[in-house]
Short mmCIF file of C-alpha atoms and ligand atoms in Angstrom, two decimals:
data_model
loop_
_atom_site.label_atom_id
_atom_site.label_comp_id
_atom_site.label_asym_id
_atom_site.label_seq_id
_atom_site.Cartn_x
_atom_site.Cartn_y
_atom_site.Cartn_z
CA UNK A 179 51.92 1.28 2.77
CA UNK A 180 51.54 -2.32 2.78
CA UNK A 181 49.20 -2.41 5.77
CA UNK A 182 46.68 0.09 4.11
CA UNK A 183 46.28 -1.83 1.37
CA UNK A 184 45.13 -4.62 3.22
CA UNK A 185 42.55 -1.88 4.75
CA UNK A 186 41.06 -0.63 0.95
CA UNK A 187 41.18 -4.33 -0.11
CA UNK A 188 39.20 -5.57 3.18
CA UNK A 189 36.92 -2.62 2.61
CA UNK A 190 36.60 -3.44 -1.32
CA UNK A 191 36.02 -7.29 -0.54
CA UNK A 192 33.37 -7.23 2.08
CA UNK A 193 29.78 -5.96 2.57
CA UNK A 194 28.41 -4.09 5.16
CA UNK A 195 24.62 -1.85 5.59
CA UNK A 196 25.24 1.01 6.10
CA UNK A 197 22.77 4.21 7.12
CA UNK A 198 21.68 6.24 3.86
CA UNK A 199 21.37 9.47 6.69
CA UNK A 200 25.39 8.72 7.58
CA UNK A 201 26.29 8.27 3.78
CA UNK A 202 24.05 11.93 2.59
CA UNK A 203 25.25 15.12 1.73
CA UNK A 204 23.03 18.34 2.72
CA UNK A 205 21.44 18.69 -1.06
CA UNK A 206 20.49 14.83 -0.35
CA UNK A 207 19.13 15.28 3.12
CA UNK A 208 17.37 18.16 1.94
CA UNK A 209 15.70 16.27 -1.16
CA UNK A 210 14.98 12.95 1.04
CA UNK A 211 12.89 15.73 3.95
CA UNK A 212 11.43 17.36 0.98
CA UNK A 213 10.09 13.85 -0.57
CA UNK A 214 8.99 12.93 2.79
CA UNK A 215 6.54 15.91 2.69
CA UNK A 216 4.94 15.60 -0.66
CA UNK A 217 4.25 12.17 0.11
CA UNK A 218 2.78 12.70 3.13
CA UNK A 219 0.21 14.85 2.00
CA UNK A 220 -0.47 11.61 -0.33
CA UNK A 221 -1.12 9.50 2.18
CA UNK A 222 -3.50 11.63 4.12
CA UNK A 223 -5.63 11.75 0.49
CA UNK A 224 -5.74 8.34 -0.31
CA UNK A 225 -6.59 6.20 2.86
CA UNK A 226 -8.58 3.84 0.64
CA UNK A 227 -7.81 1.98 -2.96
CA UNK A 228 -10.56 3.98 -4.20
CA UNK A 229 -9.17 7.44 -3.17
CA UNK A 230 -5.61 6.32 -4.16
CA UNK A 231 -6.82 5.60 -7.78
CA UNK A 232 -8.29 9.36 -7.73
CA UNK A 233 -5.19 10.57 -6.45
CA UNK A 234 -3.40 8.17 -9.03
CA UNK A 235 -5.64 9.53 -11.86
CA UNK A 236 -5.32 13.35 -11.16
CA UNK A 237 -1.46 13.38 -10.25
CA UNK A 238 -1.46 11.90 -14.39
CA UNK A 239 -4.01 13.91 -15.93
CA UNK A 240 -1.87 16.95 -14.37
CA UNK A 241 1.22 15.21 -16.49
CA UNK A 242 -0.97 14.78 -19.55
CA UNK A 243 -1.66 11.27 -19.06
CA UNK A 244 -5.52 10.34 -20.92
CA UNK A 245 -7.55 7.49 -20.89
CA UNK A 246 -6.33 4.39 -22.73
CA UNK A 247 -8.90 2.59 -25.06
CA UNK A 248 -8.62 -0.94 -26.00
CA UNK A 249 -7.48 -1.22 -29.57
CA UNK A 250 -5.54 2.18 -29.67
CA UNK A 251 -2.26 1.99 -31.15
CA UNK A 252 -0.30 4.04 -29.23
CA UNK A 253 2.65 6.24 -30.63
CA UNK A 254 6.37 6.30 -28.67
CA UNK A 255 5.71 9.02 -26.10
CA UNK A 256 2.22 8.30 -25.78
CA UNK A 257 0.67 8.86 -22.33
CA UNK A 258 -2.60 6.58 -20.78
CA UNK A 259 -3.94 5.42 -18.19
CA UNK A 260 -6.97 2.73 -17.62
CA UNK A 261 -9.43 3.43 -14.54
CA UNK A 262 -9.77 0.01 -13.35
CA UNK A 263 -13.40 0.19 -11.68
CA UNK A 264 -12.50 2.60 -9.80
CA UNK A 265 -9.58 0.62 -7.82
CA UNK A 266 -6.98 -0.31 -9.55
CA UNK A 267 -4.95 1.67 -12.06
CA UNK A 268 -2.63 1.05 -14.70
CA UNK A 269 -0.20 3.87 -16.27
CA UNK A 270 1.03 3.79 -20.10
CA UNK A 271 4.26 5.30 -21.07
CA UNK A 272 5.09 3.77 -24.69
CA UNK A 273 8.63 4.20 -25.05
CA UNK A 274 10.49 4.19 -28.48
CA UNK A 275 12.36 0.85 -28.11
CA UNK A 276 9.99 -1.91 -29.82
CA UNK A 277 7.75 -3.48 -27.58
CA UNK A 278 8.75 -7.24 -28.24
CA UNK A 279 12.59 -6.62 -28.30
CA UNK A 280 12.59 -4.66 -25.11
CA UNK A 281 9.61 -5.66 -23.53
CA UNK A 282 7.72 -3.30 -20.79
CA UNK A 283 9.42 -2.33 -17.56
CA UNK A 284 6.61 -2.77 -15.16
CA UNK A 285 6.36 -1.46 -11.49
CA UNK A 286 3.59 -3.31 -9.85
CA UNK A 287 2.05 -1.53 -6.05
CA UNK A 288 -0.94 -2.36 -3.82
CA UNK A 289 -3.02 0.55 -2.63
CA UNK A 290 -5.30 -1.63 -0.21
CA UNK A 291 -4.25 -1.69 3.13
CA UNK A 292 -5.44 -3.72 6.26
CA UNK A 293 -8.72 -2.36 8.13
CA UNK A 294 -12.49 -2.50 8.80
CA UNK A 295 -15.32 -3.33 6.30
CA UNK A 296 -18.74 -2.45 7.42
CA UNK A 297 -21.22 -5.40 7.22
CA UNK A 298 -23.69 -5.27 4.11
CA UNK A 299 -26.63 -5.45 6.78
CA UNK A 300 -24.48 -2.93 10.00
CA UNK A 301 -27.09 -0.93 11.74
CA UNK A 302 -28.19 -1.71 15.31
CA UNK A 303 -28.46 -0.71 18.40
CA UNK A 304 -27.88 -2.14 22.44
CA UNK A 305 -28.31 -0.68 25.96
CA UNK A 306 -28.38 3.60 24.78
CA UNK A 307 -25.60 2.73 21.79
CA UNK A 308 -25.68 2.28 18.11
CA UNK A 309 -23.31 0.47 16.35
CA UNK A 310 -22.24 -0.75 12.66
CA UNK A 311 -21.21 -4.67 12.66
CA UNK A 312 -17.88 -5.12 10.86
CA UNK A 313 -16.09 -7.64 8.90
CA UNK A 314 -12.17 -7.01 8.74
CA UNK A 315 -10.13 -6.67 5.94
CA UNK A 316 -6.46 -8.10 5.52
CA UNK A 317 -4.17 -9.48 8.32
CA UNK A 318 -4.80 -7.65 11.21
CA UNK A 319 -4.26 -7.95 14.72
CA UNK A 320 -7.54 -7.04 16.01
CA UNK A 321 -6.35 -5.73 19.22
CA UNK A 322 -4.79 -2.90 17.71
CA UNK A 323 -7.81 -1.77 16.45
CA UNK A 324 -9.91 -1.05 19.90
CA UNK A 325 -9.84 1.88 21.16
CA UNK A 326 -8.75 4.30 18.72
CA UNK A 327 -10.66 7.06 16.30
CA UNK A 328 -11.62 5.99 13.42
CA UNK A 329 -12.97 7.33 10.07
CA UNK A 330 -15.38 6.21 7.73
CA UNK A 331 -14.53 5.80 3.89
CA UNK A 332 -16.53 4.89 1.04
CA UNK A 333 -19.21 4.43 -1.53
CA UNK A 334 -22.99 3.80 -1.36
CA UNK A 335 -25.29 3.09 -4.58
CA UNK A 336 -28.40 4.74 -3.49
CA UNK A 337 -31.85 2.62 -5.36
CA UNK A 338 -31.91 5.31 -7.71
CA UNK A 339 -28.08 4.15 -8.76
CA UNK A 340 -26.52 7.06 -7.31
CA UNK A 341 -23.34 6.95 -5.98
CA UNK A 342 -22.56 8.60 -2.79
CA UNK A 343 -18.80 8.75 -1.78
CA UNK A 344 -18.13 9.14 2.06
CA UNK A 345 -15.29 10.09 3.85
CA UNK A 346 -15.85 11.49 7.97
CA UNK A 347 -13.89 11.76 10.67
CA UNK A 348 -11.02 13.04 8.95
CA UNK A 349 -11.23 16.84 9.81
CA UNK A 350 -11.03 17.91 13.66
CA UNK A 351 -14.50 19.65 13.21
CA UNK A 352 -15.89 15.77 12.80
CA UNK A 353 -16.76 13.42 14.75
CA UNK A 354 -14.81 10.51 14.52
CA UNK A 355 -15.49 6.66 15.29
CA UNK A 356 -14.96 4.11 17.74
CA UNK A 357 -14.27 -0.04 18.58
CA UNK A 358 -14.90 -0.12 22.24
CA UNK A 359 -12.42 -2.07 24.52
CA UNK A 360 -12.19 -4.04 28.05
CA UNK A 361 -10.95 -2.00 31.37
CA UNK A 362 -8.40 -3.42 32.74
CA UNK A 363 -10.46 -4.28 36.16
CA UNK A 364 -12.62 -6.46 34.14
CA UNK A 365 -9.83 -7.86 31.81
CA UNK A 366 -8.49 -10.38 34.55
CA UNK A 367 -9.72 -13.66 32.40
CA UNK A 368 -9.36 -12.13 28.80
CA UNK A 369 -5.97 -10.70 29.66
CA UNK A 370 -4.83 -14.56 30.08
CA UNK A 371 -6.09 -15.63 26.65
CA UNK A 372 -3.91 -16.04 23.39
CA UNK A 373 -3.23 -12.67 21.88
CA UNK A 374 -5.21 -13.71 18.58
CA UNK A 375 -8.38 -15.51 20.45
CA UNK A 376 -8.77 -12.91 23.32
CA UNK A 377 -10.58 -10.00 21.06
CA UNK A 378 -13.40 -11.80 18.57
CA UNK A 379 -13.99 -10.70 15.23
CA UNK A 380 -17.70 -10.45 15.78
CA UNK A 381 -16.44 -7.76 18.71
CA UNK A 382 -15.54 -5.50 16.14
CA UNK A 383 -18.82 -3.20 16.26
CA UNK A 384 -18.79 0.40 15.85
CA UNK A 385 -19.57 3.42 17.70
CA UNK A 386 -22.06 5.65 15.67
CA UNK A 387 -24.68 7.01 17.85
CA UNK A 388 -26.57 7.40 21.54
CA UNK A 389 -29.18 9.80 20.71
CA UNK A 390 -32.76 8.53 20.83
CA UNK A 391 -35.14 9.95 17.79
CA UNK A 392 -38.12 12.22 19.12
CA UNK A 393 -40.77 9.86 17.15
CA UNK A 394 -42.73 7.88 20.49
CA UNK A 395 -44.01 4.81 17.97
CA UNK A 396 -40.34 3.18 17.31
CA UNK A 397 -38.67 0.78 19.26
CA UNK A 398 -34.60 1.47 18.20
CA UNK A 399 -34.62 4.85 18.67
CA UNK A 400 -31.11 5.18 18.11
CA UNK A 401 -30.39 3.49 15.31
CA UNK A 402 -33.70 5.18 14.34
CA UNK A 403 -31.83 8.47 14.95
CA UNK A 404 -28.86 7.87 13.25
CA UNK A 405 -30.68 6.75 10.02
CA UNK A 406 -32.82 10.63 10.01
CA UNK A 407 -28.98 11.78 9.92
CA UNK A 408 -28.04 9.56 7.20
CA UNK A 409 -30.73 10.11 5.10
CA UNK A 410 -30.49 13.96 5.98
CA UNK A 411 -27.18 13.96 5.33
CA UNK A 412 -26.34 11.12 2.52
CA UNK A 413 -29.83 10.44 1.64
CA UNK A 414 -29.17 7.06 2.38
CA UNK A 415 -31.64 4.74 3.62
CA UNK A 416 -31.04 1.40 5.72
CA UNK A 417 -31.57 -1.13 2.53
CA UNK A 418 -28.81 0.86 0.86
CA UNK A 419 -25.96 -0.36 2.99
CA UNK A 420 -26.35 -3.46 0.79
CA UNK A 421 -25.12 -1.79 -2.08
CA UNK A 422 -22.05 -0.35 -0.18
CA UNK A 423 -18.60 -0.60 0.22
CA UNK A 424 -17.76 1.55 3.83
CA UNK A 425 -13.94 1.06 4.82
CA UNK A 426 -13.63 1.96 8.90
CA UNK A 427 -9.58 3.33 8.61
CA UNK A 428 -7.98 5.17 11.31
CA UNK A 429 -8.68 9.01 11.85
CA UNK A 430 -4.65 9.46 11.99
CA UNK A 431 -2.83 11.92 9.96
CA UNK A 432 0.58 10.92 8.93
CA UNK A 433 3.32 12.53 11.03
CA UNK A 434 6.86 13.25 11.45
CA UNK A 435 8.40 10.70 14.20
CA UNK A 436 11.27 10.89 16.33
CA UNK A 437 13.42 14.43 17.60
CA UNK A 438 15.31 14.47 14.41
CA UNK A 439 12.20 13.36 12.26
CA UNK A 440 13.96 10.76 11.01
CA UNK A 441 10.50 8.46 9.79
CA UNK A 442 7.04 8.87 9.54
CA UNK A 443 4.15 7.68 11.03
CA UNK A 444 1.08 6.89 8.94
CA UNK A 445 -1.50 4.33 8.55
CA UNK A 446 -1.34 2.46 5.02
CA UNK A 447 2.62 2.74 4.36
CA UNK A 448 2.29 -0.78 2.97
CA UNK A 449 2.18 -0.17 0.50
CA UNK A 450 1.40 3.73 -0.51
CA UNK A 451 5.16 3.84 0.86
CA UNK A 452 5.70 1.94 -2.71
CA UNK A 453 2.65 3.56 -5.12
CA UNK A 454 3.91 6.85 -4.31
CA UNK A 455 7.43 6.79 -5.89
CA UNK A 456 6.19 4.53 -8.31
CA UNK A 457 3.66 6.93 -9.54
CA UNK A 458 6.02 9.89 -9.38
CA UNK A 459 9.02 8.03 -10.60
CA UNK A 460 6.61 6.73 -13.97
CA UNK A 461 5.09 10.61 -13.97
CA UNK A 462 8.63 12.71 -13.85
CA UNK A 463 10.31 9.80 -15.89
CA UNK A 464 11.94 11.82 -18.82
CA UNK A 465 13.87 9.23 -21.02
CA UNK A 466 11.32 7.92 -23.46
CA UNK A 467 13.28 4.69 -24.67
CA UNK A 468 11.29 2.19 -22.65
CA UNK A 469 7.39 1.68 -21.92
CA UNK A 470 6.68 1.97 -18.69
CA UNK A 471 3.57 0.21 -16.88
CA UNK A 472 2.90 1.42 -13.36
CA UNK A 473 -0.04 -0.40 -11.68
CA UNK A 474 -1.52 0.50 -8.40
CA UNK A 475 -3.28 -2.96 -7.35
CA UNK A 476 -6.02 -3.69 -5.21
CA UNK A 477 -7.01 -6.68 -3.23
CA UNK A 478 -3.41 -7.55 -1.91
CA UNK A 479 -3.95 -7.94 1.21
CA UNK A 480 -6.95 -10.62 0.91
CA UNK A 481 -4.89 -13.05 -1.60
CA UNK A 482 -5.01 -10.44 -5.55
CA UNK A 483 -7.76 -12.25 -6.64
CA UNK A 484 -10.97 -10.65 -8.00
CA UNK A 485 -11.22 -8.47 -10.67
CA UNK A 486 -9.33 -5.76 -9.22
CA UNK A 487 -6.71 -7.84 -8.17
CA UNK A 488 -3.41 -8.56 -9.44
CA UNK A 489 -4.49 -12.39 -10.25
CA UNK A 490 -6.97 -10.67 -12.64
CA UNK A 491 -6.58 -11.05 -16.44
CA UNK A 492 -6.55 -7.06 -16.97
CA UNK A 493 -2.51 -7.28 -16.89
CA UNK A 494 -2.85 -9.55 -19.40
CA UNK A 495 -5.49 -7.97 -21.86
CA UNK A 496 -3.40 -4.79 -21.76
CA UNK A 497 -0.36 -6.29 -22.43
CA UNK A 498 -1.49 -8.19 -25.67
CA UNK A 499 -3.54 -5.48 -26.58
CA UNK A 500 -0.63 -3.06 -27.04
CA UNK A 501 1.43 -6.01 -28.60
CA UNK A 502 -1.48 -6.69 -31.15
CA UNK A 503 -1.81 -2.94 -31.85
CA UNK A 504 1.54 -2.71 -32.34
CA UNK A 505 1.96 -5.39 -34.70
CA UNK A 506 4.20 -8.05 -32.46
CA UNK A 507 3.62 -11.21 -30.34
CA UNK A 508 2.43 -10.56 -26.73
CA UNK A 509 4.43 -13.55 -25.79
CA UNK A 510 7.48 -12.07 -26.92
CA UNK A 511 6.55 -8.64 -25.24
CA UNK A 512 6.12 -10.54 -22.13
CA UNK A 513 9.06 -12.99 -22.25
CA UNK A 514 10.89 -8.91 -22.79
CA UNK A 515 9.15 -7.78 -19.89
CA UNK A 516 10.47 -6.91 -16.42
CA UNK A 517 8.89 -6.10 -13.27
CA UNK A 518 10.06 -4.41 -9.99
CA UNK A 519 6.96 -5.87 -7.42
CA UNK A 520 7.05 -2.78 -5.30
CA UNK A 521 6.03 -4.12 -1.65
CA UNK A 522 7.47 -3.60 1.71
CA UNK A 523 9.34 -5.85 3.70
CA UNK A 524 9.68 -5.81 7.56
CA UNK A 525 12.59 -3.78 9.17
CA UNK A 526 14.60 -5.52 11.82
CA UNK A 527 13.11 -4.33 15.45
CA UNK A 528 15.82 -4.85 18.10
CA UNK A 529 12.41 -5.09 20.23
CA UNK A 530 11.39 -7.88 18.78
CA UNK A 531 14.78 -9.69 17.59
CA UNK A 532 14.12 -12.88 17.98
CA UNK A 533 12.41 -13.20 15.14
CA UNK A 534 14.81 -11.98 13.02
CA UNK A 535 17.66 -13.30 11.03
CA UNK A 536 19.78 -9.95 11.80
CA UNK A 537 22.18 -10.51 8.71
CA UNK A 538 19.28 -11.19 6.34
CA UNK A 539 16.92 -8.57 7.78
CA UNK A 540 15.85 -5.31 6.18
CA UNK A 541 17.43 -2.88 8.22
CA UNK A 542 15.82 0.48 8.89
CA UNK A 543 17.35 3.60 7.04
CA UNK A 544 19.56 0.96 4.82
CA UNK A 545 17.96 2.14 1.86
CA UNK A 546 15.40 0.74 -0.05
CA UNK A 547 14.96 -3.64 0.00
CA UNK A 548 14.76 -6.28 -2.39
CA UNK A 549 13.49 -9.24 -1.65
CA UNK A 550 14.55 -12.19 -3.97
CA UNK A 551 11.56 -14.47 -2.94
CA UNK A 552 9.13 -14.31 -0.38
CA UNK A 553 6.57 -17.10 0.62
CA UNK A 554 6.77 -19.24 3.88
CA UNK A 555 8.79 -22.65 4.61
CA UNK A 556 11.04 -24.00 2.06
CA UNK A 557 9.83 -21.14 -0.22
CA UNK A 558 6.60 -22.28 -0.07
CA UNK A 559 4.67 -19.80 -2.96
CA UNK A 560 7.05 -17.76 -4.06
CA UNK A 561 8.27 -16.20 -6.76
CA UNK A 562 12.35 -16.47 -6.35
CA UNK A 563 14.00 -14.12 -9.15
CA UNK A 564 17.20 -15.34 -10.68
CA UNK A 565 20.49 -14.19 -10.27
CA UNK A 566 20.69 -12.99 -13.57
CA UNK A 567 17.71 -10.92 -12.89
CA UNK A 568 19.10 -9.09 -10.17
CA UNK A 569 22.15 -8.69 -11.61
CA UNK A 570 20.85 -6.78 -14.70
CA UNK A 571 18.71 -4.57 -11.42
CA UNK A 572 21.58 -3.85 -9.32
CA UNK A 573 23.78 -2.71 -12.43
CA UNK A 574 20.81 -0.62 -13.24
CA UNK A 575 20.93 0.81 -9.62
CA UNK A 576 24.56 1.65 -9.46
CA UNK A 577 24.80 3.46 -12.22
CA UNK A 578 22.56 6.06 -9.73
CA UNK A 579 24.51 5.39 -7.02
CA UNK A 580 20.38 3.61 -5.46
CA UNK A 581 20.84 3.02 -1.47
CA UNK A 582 19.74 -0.61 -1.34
CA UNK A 583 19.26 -3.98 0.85
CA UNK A 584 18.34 -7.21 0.51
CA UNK A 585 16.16 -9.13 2.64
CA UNK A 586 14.44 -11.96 3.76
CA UNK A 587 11.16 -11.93 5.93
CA UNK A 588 11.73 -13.28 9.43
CA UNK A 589 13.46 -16.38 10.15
CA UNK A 590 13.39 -19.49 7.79
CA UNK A 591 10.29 -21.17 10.04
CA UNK A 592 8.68 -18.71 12.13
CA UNK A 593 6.23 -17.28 9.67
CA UNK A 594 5.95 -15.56 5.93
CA UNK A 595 3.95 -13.69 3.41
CA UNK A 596 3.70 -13.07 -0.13
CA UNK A 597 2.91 -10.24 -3.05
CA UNK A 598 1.99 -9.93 -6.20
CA UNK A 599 5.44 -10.68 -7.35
CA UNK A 600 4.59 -14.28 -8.58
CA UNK A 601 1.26 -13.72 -10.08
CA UNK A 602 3.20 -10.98 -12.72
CA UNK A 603 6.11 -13.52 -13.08
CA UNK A 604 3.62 -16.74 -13.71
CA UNK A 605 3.25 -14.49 -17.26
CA UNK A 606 6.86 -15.33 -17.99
CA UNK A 607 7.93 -11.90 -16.56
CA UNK A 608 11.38 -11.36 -14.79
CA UNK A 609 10.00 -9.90 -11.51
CA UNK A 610 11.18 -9.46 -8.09
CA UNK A 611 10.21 -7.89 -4.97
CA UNK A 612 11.86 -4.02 -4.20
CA UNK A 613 10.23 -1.58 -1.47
CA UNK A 614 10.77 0.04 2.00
CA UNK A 615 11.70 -1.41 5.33
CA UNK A 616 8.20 -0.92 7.57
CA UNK A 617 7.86 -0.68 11.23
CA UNK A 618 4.67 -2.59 13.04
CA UNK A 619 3.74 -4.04 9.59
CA UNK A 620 -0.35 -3.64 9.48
CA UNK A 621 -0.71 -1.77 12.21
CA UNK A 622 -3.19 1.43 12.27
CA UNK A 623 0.10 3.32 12.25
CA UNK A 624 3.29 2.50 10.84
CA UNK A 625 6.64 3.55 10.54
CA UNK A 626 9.39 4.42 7.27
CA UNK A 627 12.15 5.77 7.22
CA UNK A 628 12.54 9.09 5.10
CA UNK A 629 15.63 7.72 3.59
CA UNK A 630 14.40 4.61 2.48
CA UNK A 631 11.17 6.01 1.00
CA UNK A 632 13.85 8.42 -1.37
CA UNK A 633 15.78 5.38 -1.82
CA UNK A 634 13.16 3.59 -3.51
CA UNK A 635 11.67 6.62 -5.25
CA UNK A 636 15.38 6.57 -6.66
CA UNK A 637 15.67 3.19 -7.56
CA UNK A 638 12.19 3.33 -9.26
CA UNK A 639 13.33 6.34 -11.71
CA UNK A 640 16.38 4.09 -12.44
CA UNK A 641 14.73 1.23 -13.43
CA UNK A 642 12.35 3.61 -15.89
CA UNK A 643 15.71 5.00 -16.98
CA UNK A 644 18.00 2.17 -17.92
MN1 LIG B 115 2.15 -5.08 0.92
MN1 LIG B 116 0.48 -6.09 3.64
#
């Protein structure tokens, strides 16, 4: 008697991870595989910003979400949504509670992930090939990115003003795209080179083409070729490309990984691995006490700034736009306001432990993380929620019983990163950082866990909730 006590009071007094797979029941299991699948299929729609603000905007308008206005006064149980040039989007839910006594609960996601951005002059062509010059996107190790198909993804304005969306090499019937790399035989100097000096970005070119046109008269009868298929097929001409935005993105579909299928493979997780619940949590969200702002962010991964990015005023407008429509101070709406920042964090690799702090590491299949600040150094740009804050969170989780972690990035000095996290909380907005454990962070394919993308779909619907 007296010695199992001591066992339920260690047990009670100290903390330990533990798997969300070991802790389910069968009805859970099932709903985590089912999630898994649904979101999935999201992923392989909405490789871009652009295509995840479609996806964004139909999965609403299905739910009854319309366009918000500026200026509309929006009842309780109002649904809206604002279109944010096409790449970046913002969902209303006005909740019954009044707006500067309990504030907006706001879940914040990226939907731009790390790739290739075509050149705004591309086309040309060397010894029988034609290729597209690049300019990359986000932090990415370039290595990664040789060798591989690739797809093309984007929009060009034609003179006329048209806009021409593109998206090829997803289906098997076409052809897909290509960074060419070094043979090993040749690679005997490059391979001794510093990982992030031995591949160039100027490297990054292309393969589109090694067909010569029929005409005799031309001297770059490739690229000459390739621009009859463009204009045959797009109606695009070479001038246009300066009026495009073309997104090279890997030509992977997002898979099932391991025997058991315990995570997925996909490129873009971070951080579609957050949008995702955070659109369906905001979307299926059925208590109507608070108002709920879901924003799918673009420009992330290059620093949120622009006017599609987080560091953009939009947040702002919208917020004292409902407040003045509703009759109450915006600062008070904001200082009400509370934000889940819904980014990944890395998972612990026991591949590459050393740069890990193991006890303050996101562990894979832990359940969905939080991460009180993030930045680099002594804290070095971050946005560090309180105590308090997280305390009013994780009371809000357990009352679901949420599967959740906390965790830092790496060790204290070997590196860092931030999100949008301090940009929403410089607007005197509790935030803090909540999303998934990833795998090969910015890779052309990385790796969840199934559990900890339910997890956080979980947690999500909580925070809506309560
Ligand atoms: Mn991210
Ligand atoms: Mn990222």
């Amino acid at each position: 008697m007296e010695e199992k006590q001591t066992n339920n009071q260690a047990e009670e007094l100290t903390y330990q991870k533990k798997s969300f797979y070991e802790t389910a029941d069968e009805d859970t299991m099932k709903a985590i595989f089912a999630y898994a699948t649904s979101y999935a299929a999201f992923l392989d729609k909405a490789k871009t910003e652009r295509e995840a603000v479609s996806e964004g905007v139909k999965m609403a308008e299905a739910a009854g979400y319309t366009p918000y206005t500026f200026g509309e006064k929006l009842e309780a149980g109002a649904l809206r949504y604002y279109n944010n040039r096409g790449k970046n989007l913002f969902l209303i839910r006005k909740g019954t509670a009044p707006l500067d006594k309990d504030g907006i609960r706001i879940l914040a996601a990226h939907i731009d992930s790390p790739r290739i951005d075509l050149k705004q002059n591309p086309l040309y062509e060397d010894s029988q090939m034609a290729f597209f010059k690049t300019h990359y996107y986000g932090g990415l190790r370039k290595y990664q990115w040789l060798a591989i198909p690739l797809a093309i993804h984007g929009s060009v304005v034609l003179e006329s003003g048209e806009v021409v969306s593109i998206c090829l090499g997803e289906e098997d019937s076409e052809p897909v795209f290509y960074i060419n790399d070094l043979l090993p035989h040749l690679a005997r100097e490059q391979a001794t080179k510093p990982m992030a000096s031995a591949v160039s970005g100027e490297s990054l070119n292309i393969l589109i083409g090694g067909i010569p046109c029929k005409s005799e008269d031309v001297s770059d009868k490739i690229k000459q070729h390739v621009l009859e298929l463009l204009f045959e097929k797009y109606q695009i001409k070479e001038r246009d490309f300066q009026s495009a935005e073309l997104c090279v993105v890997p030509a992977f579909k997002a898979r099932d990984v391991g025997f058991d299928r315990a995570f997925i493979g996909a490129y873009g997780h971070d951080d579609r691995v957050c949008a995702y619940p955070a659109l369906t949590a905001t979307i299926e969200d059925e208590d109507k006490t608070h108002t709920i702002l879901t924003i799918l962010a673009d420009k992330e991964e290059t620093g949120s700034e622009g006017n599609t990015g987080m560091q953009c005023r939009l947040l702002l407008d919208i917020i004292e736009d409902m407040a003045a429509c509703d009759g109450v101070s915006g600062a008070a709406v904001r200082a009400a306001s509370k934000c889940l920042s819904a980014d990944v964090n890395a998972a612990f690799d026991p591949n590459f432990a050393e740069v890990f702090e193991r006890k303050n590491a996101a562990i894979i299949s832990c359940g969905a993380v939080m991460s009180k600040f993030t930045g680099s150094g002594g804290k070095s740009s971050t946005n560090d929620a309180s105590a308090e804050f997280i305390g009013e969170i994780r009371r809000m989780f357990d009352k679901d019983g949420i599967v959740w972690q906390t965790a830092e990035l790496g060790k204290v000095d070997i590196g860092g990163g931030g999100t949008v996290a301090k940009y929403i909380a410089n607007l005197n907005i509790d935030t803090v950082d909540m999303g998934v454990p990833v795998i090969s962070m910015h890779a052309p394919y990385e790796v969840v866990s199934k559990a900890d993308l339910y997890a956080l779909y979980r947690a999500f619907a909580a925070f809506c909730r309560y």
